Short mmCIF file of C-alpha atoms in Angstrom, two decimals:
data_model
loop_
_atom_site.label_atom_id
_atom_site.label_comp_id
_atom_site.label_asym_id
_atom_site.label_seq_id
_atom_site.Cartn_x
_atom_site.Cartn_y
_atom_site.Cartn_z
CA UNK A 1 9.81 6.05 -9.28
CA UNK A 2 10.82 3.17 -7.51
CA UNK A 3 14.19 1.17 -9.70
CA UNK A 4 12.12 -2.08 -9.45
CA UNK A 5 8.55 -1.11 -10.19
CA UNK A 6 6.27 -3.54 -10.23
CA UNK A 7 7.84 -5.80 -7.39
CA UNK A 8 10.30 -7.58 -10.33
CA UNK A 9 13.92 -7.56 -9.15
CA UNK A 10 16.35 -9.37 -6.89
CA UNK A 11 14.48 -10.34 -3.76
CA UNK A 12 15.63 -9.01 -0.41
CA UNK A 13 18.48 -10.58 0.80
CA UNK A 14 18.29 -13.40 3.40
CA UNK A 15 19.48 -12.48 6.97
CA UNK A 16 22.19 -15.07 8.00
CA UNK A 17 20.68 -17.66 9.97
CA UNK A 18 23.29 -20.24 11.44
CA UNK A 19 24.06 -22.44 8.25
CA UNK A 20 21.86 -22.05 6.92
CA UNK A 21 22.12 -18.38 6.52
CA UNK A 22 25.55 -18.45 5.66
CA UNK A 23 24.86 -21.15 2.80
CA UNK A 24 21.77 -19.06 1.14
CA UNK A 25 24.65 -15.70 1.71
CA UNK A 26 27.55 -17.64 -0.31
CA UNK A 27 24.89 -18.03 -3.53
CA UNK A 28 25.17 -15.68 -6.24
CA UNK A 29 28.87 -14.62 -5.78
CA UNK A 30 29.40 -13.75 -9.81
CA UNK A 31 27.11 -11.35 -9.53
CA UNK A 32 23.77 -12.73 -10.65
CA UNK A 33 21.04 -15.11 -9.16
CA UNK A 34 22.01 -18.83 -8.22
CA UNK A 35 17.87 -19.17 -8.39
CA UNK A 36 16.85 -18.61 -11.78
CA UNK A 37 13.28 -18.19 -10.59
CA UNK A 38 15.10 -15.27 -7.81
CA UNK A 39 13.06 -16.51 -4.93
CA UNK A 40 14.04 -16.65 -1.86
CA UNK A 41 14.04 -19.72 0.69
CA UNK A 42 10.59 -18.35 2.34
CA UNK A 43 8.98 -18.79 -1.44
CA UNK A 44 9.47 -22.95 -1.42
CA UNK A 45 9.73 -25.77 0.67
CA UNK A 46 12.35 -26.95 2.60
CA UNK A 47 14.19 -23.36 2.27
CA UNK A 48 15.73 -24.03 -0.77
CA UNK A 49 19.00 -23.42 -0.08
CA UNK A 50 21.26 -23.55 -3.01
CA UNK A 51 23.93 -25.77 -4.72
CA UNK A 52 27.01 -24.15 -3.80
CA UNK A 53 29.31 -26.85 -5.47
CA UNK A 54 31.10 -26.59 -8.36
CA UNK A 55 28.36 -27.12 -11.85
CA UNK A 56 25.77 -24.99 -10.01
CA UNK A 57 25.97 -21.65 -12.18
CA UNK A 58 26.09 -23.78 -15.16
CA UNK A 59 23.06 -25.55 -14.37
CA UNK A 60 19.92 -23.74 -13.09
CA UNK A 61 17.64 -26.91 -11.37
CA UNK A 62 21.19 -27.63 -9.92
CA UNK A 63 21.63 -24.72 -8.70
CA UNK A 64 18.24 -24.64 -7.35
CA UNK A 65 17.61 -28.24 -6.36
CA UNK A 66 20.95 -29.37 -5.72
CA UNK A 67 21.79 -29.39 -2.02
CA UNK A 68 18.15 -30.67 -1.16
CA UNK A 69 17.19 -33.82 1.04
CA UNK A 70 15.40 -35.79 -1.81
CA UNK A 71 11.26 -34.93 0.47
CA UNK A 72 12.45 -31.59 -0.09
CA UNK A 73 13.40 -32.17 -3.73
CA UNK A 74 9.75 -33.71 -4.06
CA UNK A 75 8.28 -30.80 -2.35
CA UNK A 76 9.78 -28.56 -4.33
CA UNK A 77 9.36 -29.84 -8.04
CA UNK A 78 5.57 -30.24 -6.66
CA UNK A 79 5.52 -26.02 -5.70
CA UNK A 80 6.95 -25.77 -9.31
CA UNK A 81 4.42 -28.04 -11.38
CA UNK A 82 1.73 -25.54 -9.18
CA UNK A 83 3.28 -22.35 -10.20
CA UNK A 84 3.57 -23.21 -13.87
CA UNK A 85 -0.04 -25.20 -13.40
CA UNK A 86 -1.73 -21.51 -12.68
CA UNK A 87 -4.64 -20.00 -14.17
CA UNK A 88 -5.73 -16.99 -11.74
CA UNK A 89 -5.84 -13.61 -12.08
CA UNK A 90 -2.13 -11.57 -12.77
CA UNK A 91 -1.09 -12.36 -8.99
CA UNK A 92 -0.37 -15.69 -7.44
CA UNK A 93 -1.76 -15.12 -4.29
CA UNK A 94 -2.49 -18.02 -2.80
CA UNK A 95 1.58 -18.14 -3.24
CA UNK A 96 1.84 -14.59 -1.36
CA UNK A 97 -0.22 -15.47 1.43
CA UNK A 98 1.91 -18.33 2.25
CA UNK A 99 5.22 -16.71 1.71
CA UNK A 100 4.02 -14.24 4.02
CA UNK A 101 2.89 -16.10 6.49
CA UNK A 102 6.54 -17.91 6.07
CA UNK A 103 8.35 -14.72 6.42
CA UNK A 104 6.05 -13.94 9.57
CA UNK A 105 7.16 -17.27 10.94
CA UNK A 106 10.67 -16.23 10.91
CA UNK A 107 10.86 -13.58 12.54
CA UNK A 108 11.98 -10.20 12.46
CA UNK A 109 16.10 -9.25 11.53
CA UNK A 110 16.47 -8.75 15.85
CA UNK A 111 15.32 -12.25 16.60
CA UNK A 112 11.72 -11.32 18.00
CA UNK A 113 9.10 -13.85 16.59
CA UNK A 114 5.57 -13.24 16.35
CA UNK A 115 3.09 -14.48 19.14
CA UNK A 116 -0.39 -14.81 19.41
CA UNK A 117 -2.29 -12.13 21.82
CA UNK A 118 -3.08 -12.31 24.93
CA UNK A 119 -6.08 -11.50 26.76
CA UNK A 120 -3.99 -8.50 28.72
CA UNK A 121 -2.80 -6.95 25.44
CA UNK A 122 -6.43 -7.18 24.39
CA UNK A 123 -7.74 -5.53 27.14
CA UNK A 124 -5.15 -2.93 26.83
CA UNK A 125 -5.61 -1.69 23.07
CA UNK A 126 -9.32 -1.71 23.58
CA UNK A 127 -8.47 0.65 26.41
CA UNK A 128 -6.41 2.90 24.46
CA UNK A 129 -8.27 3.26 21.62
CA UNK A 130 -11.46 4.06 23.67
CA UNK A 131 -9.55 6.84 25.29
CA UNK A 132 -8.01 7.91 21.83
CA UNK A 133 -11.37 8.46 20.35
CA UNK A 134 -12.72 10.24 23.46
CA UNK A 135 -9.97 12.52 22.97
CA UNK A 136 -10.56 13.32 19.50
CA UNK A 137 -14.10 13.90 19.75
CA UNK A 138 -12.21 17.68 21.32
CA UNK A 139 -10.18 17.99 18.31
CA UNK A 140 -12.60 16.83 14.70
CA UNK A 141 -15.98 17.56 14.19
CA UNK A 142 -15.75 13.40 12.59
CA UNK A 143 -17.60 11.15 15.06
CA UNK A 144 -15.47 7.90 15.99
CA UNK A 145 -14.99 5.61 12.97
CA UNK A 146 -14.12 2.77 15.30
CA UNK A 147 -16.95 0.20 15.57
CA UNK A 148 -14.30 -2.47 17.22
CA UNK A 149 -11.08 -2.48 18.52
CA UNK A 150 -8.27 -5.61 18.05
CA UNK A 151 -4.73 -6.28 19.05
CA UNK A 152 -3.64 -8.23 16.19
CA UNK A 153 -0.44 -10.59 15.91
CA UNK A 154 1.78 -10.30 12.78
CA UNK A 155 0.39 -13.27 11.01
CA UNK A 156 -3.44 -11.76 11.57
CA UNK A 157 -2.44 -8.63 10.38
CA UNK A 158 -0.98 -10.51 7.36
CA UNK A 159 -4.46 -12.38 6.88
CA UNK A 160 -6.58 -8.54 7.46
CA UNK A 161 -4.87 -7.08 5.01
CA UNK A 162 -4.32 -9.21 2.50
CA UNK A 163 -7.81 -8.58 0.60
CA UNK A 164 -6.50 -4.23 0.46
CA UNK A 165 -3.25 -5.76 -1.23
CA UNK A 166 -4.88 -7.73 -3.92
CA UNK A 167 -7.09 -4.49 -4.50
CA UNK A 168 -4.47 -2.49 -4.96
CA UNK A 169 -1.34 -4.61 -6.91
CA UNK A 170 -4.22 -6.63 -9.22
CA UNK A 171 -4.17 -4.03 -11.78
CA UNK A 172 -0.65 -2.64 -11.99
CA UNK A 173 -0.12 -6.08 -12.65
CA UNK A 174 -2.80 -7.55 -15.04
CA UNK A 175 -1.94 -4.17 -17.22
CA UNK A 176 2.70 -5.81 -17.28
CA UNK A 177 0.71 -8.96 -17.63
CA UNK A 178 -1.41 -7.78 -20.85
CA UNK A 179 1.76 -6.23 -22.25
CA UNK A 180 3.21 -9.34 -22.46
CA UNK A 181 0.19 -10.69 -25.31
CA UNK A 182 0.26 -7.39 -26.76
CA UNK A 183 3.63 -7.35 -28.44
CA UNK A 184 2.54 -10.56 -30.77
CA UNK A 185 0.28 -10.37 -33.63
CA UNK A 186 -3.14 -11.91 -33.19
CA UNK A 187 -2.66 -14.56 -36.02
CA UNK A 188 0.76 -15.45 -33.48
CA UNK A 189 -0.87 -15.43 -30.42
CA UNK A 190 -2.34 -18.93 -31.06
CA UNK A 191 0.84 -20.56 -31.99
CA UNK A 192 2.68 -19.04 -28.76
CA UNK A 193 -0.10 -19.97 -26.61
CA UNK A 194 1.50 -22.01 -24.11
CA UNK A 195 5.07 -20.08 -24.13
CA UNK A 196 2.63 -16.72 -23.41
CA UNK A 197 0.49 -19.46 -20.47
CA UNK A 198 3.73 -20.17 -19.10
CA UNK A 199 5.23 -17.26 -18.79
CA UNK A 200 2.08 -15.67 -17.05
CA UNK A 201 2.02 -18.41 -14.77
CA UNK A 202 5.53 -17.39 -14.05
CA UNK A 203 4.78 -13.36 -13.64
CA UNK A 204 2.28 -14.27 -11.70
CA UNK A 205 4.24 -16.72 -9.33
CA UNK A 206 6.78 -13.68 -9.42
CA UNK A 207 4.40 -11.25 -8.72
CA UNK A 208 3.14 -13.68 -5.44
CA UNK A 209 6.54 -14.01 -4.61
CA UNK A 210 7.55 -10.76 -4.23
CA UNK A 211 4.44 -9.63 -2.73
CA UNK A 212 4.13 -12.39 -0.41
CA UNK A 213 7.61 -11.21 1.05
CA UNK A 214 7.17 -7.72 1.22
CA UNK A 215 3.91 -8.11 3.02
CA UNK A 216 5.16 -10.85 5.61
CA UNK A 217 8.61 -8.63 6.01
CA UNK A 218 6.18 -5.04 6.17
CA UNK A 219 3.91 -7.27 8.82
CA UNK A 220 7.20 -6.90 11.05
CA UNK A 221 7.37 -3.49 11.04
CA UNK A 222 3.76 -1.62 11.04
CA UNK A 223 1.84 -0.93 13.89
CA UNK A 224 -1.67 -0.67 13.09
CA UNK A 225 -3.81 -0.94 10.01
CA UNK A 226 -2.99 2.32 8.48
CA UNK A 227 0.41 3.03 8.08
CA UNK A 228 0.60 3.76 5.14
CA UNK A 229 -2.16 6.59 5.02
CA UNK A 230 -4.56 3.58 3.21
CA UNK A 231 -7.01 1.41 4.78
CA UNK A 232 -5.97 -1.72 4.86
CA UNK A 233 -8.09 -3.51 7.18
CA UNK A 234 -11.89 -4.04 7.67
CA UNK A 235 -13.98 -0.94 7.77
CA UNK A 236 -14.70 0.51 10.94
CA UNK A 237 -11.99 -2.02 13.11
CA UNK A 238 -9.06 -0.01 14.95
CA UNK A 239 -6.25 -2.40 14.75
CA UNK A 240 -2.57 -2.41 16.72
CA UNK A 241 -0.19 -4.94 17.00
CA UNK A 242 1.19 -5.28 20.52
CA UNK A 243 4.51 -6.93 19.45
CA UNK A 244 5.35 -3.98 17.06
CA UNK A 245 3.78 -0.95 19.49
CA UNK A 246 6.74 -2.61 21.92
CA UNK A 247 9.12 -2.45 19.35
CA UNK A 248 8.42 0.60 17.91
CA UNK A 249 8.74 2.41 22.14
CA UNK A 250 11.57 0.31 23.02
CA UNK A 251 14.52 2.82 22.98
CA UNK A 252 12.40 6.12 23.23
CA UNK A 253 12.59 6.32 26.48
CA UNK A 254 8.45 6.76 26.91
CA UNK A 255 6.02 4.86 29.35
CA UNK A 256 4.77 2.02 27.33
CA UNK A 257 0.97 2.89 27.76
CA UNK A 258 1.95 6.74 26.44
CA UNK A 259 2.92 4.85 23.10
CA UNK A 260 0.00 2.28 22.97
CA UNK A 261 -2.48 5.31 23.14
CA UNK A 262 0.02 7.93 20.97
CA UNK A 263 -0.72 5.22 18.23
CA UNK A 264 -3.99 4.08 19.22
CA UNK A 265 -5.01 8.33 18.69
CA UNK A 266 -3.34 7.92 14.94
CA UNK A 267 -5.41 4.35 14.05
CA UNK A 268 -8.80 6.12 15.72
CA UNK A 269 -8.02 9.18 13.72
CA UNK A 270 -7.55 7.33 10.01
CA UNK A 271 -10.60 5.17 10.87
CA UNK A 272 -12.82 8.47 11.56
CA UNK A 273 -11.57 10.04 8.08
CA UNK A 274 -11.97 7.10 6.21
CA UNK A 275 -15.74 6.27 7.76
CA UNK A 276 -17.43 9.66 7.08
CA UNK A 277 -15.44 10.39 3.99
CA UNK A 278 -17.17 7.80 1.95
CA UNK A 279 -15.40 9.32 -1.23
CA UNK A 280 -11.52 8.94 -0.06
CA UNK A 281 -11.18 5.66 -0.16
CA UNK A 282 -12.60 5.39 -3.81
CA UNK A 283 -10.47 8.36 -5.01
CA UNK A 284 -7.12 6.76 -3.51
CA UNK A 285 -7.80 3.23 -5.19
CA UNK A 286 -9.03 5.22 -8.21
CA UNK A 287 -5.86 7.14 -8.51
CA UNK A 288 -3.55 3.48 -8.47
CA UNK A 289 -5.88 2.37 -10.94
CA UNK A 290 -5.52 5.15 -12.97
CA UNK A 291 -1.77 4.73 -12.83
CA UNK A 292 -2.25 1.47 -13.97
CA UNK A 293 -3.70 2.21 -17.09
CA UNK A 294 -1.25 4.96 -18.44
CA UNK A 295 1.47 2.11 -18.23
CA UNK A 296 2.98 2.03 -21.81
CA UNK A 297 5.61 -0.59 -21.96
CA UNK A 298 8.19 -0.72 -24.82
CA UNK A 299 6.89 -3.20 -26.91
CA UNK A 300 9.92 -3.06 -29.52
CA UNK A 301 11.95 -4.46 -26.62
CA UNK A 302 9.40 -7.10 -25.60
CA UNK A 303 9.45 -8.26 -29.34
CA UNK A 304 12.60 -8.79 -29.78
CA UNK A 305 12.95 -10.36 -25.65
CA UNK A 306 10.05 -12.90 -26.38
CA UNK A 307 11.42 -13.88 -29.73
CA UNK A 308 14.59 -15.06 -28.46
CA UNK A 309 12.91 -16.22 -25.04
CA UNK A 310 13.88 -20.75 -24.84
CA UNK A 311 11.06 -22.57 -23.04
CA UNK A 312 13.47 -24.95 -21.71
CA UNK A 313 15.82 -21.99 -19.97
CA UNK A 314 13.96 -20.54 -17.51
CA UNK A 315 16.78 -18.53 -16.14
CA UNK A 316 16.36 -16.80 -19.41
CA UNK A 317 12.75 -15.29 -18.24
CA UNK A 318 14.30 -13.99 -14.90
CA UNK A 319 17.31 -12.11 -16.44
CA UNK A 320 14.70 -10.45 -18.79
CA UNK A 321 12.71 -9.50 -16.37
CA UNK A 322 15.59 -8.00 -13.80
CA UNK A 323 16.96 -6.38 -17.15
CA UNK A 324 13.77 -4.04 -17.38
CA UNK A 325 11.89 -6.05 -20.06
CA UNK A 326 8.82 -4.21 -18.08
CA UNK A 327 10.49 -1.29 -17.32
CA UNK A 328 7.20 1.35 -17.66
CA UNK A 329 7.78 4.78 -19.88
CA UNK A 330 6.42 7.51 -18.14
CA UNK A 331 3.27 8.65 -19.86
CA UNK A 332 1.20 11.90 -19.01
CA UNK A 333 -1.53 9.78 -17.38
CA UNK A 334 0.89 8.22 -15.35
CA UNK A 335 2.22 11.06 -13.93
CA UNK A 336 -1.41 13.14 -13.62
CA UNK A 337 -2.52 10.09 -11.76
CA UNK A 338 0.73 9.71 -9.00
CA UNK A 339 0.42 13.49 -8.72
CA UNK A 340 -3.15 12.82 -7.53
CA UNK A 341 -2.25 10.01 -5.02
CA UNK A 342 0.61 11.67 -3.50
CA UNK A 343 -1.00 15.06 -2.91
CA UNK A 344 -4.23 12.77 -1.53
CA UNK A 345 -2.00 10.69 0.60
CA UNK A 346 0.06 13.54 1.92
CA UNK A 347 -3.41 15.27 2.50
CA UNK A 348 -4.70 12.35 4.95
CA UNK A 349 -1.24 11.83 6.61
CA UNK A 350 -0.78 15.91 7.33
CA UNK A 351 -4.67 15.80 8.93
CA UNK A 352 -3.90 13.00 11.17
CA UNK A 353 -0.60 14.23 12.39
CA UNK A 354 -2.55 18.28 13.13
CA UNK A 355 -5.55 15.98 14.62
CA UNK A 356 -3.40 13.56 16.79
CA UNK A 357 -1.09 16.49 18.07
CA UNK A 358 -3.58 18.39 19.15
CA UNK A 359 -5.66 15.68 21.01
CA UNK A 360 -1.95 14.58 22.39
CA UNK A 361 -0.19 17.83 22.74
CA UNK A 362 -2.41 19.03 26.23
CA UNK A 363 -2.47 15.42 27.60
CA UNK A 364 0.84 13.43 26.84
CA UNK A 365 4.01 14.88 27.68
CA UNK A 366 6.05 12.76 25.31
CA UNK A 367 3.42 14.14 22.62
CA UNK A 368 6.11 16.35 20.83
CA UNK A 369 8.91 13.45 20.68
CA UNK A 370 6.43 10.78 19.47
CA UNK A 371 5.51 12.70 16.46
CA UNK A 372 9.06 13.86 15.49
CA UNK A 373 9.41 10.06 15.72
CA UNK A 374 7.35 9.19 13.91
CA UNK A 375 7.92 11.72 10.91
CA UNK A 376 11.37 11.08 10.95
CA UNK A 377 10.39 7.68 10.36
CA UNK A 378 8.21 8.77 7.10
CA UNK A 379 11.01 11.01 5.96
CA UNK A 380 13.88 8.53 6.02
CA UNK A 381 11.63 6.12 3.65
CA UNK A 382 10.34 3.56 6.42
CA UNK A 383 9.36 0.48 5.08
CA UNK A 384 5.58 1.33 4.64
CA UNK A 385 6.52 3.95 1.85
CA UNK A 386 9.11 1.34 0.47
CA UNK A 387 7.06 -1.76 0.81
CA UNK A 388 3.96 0.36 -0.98
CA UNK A 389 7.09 1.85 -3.99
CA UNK A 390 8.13 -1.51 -4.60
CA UNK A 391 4.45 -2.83 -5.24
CA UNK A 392 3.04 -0.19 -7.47
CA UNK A 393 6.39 1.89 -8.22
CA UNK A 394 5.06 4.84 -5.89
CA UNK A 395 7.20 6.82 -3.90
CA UNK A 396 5.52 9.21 -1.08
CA UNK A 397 7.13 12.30 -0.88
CA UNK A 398 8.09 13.40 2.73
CA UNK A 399 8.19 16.97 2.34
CA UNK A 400 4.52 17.05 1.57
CA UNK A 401 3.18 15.39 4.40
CA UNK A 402 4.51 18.07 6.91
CA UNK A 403 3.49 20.89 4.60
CA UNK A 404 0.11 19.35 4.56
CA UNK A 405 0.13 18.61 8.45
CA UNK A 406 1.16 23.04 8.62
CA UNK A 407 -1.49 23.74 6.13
CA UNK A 408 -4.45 21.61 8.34
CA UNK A 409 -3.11 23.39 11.59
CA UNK A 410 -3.25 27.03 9.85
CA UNK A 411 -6.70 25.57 8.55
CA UNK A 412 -7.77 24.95 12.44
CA UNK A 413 -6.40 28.47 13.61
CA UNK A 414 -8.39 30.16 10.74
CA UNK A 415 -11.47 28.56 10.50
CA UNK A 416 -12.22 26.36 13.27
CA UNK A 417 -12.06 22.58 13.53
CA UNK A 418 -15.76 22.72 11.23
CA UNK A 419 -14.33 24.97 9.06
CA UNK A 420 -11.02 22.64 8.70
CA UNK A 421 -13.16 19.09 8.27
CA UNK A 422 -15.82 20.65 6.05
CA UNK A 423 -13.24 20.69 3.50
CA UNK A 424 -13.78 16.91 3.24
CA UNK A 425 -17.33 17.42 2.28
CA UNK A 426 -15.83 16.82 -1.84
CA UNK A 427 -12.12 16.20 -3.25
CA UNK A 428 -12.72 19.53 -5.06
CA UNK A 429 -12.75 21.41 -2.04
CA UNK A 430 -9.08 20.22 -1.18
CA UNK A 431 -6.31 21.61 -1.19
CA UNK A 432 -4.01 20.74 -4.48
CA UNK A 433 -0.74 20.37 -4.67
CA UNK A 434 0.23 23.68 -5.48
CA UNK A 435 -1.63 24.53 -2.14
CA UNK A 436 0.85 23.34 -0.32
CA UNK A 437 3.16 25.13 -1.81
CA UNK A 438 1.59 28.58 -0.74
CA UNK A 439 -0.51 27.24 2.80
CA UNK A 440 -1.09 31.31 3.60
CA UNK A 441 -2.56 31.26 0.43
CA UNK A 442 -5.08 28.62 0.49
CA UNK A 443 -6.12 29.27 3.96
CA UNK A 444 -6.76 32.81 3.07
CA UNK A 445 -8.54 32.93 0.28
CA UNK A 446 -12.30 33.88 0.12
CA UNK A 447 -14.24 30.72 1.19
CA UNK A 448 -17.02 29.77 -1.00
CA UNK A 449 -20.42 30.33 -0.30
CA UNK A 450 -22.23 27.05 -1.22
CA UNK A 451 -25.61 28.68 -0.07
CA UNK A 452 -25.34 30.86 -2.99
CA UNK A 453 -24.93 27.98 -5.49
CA UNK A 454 -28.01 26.12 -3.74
CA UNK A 455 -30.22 29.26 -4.57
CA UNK A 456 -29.40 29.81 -8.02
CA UNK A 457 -30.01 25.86 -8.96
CA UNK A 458 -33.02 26.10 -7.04
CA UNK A 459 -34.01 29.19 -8.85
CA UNK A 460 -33.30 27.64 -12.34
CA UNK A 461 -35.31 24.74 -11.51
CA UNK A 462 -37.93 27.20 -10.65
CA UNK A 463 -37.90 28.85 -14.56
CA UNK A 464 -38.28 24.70 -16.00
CA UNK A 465 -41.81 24.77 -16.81
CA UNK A 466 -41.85 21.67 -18.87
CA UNK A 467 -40.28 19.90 -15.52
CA UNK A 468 -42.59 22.12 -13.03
CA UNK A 469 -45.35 20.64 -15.48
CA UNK A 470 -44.16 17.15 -14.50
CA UNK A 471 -43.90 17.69 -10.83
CA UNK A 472 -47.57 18.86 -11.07
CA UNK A 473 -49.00 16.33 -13.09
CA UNK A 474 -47.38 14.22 -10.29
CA UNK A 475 -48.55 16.34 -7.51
CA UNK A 476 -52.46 15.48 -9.07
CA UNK A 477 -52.17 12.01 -9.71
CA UNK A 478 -51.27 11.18 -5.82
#
């Protein structure tokens, strides 16, 4: 589990910018948050960069406010009134798309800023992803999932992806949200009405916050639509982003156009499994939802953390909720249910890598150092599998994704490639976690004959007079 589930904590530090930098860097030096709110300058206007004079620990909208021009100040106090003024759901996101599209607009830690596309680099992905799928079609017995092809910029990939987000994080946090009224007795609930309204307005600013910069810092980094084994974007569009493909090849040593289509053979290959396995996607999103709802909070400590909670100190609120107020017990359902993701995810990442490397393998001679890349990307906790622990407290397992990628490839060898993708046909016909502990073992064992099972229910419906009675009376009155 991820030490700040939920996205609550201290925000990711600023990098030093000038300054600027160096002012937002000096803030905090006791040990806790000059911002009692713990945003970050991309969260509110003007930067907020904090009072570092002498008073500003001791006085929160000091330490906030203090060193701002007095349109800033305005600005500011006007982002404020809006965050306390809202009613949505348990995520601000109208806040998170903006922070994100803040933290796009700053660039990435090495300097590079986003850019929009050109018609070259749009020419070029269509290109490579037309070859990637032409490729595959050697390799899966899945026909291309790719309707379209688009080169995306940072701040579009922000925009595409956005709508997956709020599917996903919505009800991890409506179910910290609800915990919140739960702790009060219903006869109670009426008098703290608008301490309980502001302090959801606040979670959910939080929530935006937090969100809003790990998807505008994650928008840096990815390079395609589905990094992190889910699909983010719209079904049936392959998506890369130029800028990152560049980054991502810059010091392998590797043509350029031998990464482009390395990664355009990865986004073709999720977009095939995700378009004629019209169950995944619902079991995935089905198993974070599922998660959600075995989230027990201690409500002892929220009674006793809301009854002392001040209205007027809303530093208070923020060193409750970096102190674990929300801190989740682990729960039987919770565990069944990240059990089920992980082994799911791990599943779809291990079929892409067998898939891609052997479309690559005969064609690409940098095939085998791409994908060793690339895993030891996964394995050192890249910021897809942080970005995605830090949102719903989830951590992918490495380990499991190359044990699933050996299990698919034994699969191939053993069965054939429509031996290997019929096992997609229904989740129960996957392998299970303890599968991949014992590959040789699953790939194996006596394959069901579903033929069989299709003759006996055939031959019970056969004995159903009363419903071979119906049929007929059916049959007669055409």
């Amino acid at each position: 589990m991820s030490d700040t589930p939920f996205g609550f904590g201290l925000p990711p530090e600023e990098p030093d910018n000038g300054d600027e930098g160096k002012k937002k860097g000096d803030q905090g030096g006791q040990g806790g948050p000059a911002n009692p709110f713990g945003f970050t300058g991309a969260g509110l206007p003007g930067g907020l960069p904090g009072a570092g004079g002498p008073g500003g620990a001791d006085n929160p909208f000091a330490a906030m406010f203090g060193a701002m021009n007095p349109n800033d100040l305005g600005a500011a106090f006007q982002q404020l009134g809006q965050m306390l003024s809202y009613e949505g759901g348990p995520v601000n996101w109208d806040m998170a798309k903006d922070i994100a599209r803040q933290t796009v607009a700053q660039g990435t830690a090495d300097g590079v800023k986003d850019a929009s596309i050109g018609p070259a680099e749009k020419s070029a992905v269509q290109e490579a992803v037309r070859l990637a799928d032409l490729w595959l079609d050697s390799v899966t017995s899945l026909p291309s999932g790719a309707g379209t092809a688009v080169a995306w910029s940072r701040a579009e990939w922000v925009e595409a992806t956005l709508p997956v987000w709020k599917e996903l994080v919505d009800p991890v946090a409506e179910r910290v949200g609800a915990a919140m009224g739960d702790v009060l007795p219903e006869e109670m609930q009426a008098m703290a009405g608008p301490l309980l309204g502001m302090m959801r307005s606040m979670g959910g600013a939080m929530f935006g916050q937090q969100i809003g910069q790990a998807v505008g810092t994650l928008a840096g980094e990815v390079v395609g639509s589905t990094d992190i084994g889910l699909p983010l974007g719209p079904a049936g569009k392959a998506a890369l982003l130029p800028l990152n493909v560049a980054a991502f090849g810059k010091d392998l040593g590797v043509p350029s156009d031998e990464v482009r289509l390395y990664l355009a053979l990865r986004e073709a290959a999720h977009q095939r499994l995700f378009a004629h396995v019209p169950w995944l996607r619902s079991h995935l999103f089905g198993a974070v939802e599922g998660y959600a709802r075995g989230i027990k909070v201690d409500t002892s400590k929220l009674e006793d953390v809301v009854g002392q909670l001040d209205p007027s100190n809303p530093e208070q609120l923020q060193e409750a909720l970096q102190g674990g107020m929300f801190q989740p017990q682990d729960t039987p359902e919770q565990k069944a249910a990240l059990a089920r993701l992980e082994t799911a995810l791990a599943l779809v990442e291990g079929w892409v890598d067998a898939v891609v490397h052997a479309a690559a393998k005969p064609r690409l001679t940098s095939a085998d150092a791409l994908r060793e890349t690339l895993r030891r990307r996964r394995a050192s906790g890249g910021p897809a599998e942080q970005t995605f622990a830090t949102l719903i407290g989830l951590e992918l397992r490495p380990r499991r994704l190359r044990d699933a990628s050996r299990l698919w490839a034994s699969l191939t060898d053993a069965r054939g490639v429509d031996g290997r993708d019929g096992l997609w046909e229904h989740p129960d016909m996957l392998p299970t976690a303890s599968d991949l502990d014992d590959p040789d073992g699953f790939v194996h064992r006596e394959q069901l004959d579903f033929s069989e099972i299709d003759k006996m229910l055939g031959e019970a419906a056969a004995q159903n007079p009363e419903q071979n009675g119906r049929e007929q009376d059916g049959d007669d009155t055409k």
